XYZ file of C-alpha atoms in Angstrom:
130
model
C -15.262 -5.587 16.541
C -18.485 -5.883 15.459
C -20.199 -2.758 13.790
C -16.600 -0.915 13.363
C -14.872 -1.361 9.878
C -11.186 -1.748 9.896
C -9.048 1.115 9.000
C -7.817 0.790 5.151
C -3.824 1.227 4.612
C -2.952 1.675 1.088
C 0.665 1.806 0.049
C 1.789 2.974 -3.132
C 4.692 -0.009 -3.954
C 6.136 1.818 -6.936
C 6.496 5.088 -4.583
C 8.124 3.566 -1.525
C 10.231 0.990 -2.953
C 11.472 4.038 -4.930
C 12.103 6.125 -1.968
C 15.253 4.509 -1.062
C 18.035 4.244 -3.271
C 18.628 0.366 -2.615
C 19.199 -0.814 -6.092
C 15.362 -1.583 -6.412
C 15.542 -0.578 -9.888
C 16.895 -4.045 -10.744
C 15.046 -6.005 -9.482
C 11.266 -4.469 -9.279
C 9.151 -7.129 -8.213
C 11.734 -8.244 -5.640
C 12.041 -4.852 -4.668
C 7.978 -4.912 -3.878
C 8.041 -8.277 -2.312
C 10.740 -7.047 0.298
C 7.965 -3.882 1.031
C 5.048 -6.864 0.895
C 7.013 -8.952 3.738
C 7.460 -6.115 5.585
C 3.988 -4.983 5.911
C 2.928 -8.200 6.711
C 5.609 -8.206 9.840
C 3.388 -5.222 10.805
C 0.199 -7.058 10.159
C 1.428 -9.607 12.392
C 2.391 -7.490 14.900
C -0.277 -5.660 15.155
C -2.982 -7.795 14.700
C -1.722 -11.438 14.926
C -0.537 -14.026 12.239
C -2.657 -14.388 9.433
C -5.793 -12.426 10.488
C -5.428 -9.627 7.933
C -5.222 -7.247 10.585
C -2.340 -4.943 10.988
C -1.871 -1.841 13.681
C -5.249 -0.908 15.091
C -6.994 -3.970 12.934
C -6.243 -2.136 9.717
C -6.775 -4.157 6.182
C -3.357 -3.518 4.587
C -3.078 -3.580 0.370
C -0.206 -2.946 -1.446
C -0.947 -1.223 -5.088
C 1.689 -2.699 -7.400
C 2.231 -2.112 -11.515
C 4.539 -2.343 -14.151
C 7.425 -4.867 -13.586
C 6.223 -5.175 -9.659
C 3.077 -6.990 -11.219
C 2.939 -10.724 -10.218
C 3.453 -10.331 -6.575
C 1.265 -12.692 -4.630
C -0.452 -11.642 -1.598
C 0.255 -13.156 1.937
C -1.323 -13.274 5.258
C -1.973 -9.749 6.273
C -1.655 -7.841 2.969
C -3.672 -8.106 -0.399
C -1.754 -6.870 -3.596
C -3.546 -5.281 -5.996
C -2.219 -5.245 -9.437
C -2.560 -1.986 -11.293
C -3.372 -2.638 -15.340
C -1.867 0.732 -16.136
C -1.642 3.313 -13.603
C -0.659 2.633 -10.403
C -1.813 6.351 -9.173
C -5.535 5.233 -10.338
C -5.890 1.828 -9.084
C -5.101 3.542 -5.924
C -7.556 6.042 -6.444
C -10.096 3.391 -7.474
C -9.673 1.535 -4.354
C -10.214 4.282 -2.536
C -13.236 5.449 -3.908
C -14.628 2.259 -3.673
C -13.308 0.486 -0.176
C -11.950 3.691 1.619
C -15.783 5.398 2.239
C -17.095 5.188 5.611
C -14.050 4.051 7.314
C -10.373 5.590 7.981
C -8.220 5.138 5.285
C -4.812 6.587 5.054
C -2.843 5.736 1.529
C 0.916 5.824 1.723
C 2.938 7.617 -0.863
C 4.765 10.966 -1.249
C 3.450 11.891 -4.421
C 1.887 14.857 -4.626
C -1.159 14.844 -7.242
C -1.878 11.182 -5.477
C -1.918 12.523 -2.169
C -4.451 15.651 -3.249
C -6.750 13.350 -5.869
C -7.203 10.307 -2.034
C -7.246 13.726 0.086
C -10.298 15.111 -2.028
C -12.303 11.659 -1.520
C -11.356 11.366 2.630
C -8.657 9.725 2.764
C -5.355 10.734 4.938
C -1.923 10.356 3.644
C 1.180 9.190 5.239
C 5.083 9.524 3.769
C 6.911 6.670 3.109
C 8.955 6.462 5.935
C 5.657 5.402 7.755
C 6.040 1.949 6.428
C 9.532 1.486 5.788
């Protein structure tokens, strides 16, 4: 759609995965790459195989850190490693990509949802992706 930027969806991987009491903790990064496949189901769905796009065209990236580092991205999402803080990378991106365009970040913490809210962005719990 030429002269429309896509929505931005930001999910906060160390919030959702730990949202559900799945046994995540032992297994981290497969915990995030089970949340990565299913966002790019959505992706797909929404937008078609491999364009990037999810519902309503949106770019979808998935903010990962800690022992979730190392997951690749895939058709449909782009992971973004966090070098410390997951919570700032998040805020980082965005700062940087969310301006001028909707962008909702994902994540049911608190502080992270008021620090996005104060640049724009919306927020959505994580039962919105899960």
């Amino acid at each position: 759609m030429p002269g429309r930027l896509r929505p931005l969806l930001v999910v906060d991987a160390a919030n959702v995965v730990g949202s559900v009491p799945d046994g995540w903790w032992r297994d981290r990064r497969g915990a995030a790459e089970r949340l990565r496949d299913r966002l790019a189901a959505r992706a797909a769905g929404g937008g078609g195989e491999g364009t990037g796009d999810g519902e309503d065209g949106e770019e979808i990236v998935l903010v990962v850190e800690g022992a979730a580092r190392g997951v690749a991205s895939v058709p449909g999402v782009r992971v973004v490693e966090a070098p410390g803080s997951g919570d700032d990378r998040i805020v980082e991106l965005v700062a940087a990509e969310g301006r001028g365009r909707p962008c909702t970040v994902v994540t049911a913490d608190r502080g992270l949802r008021e620090r996005v809210a104060a640049l724009g962005a919306g927020t959505a719990g994580p039962r919105s992706v899960r």
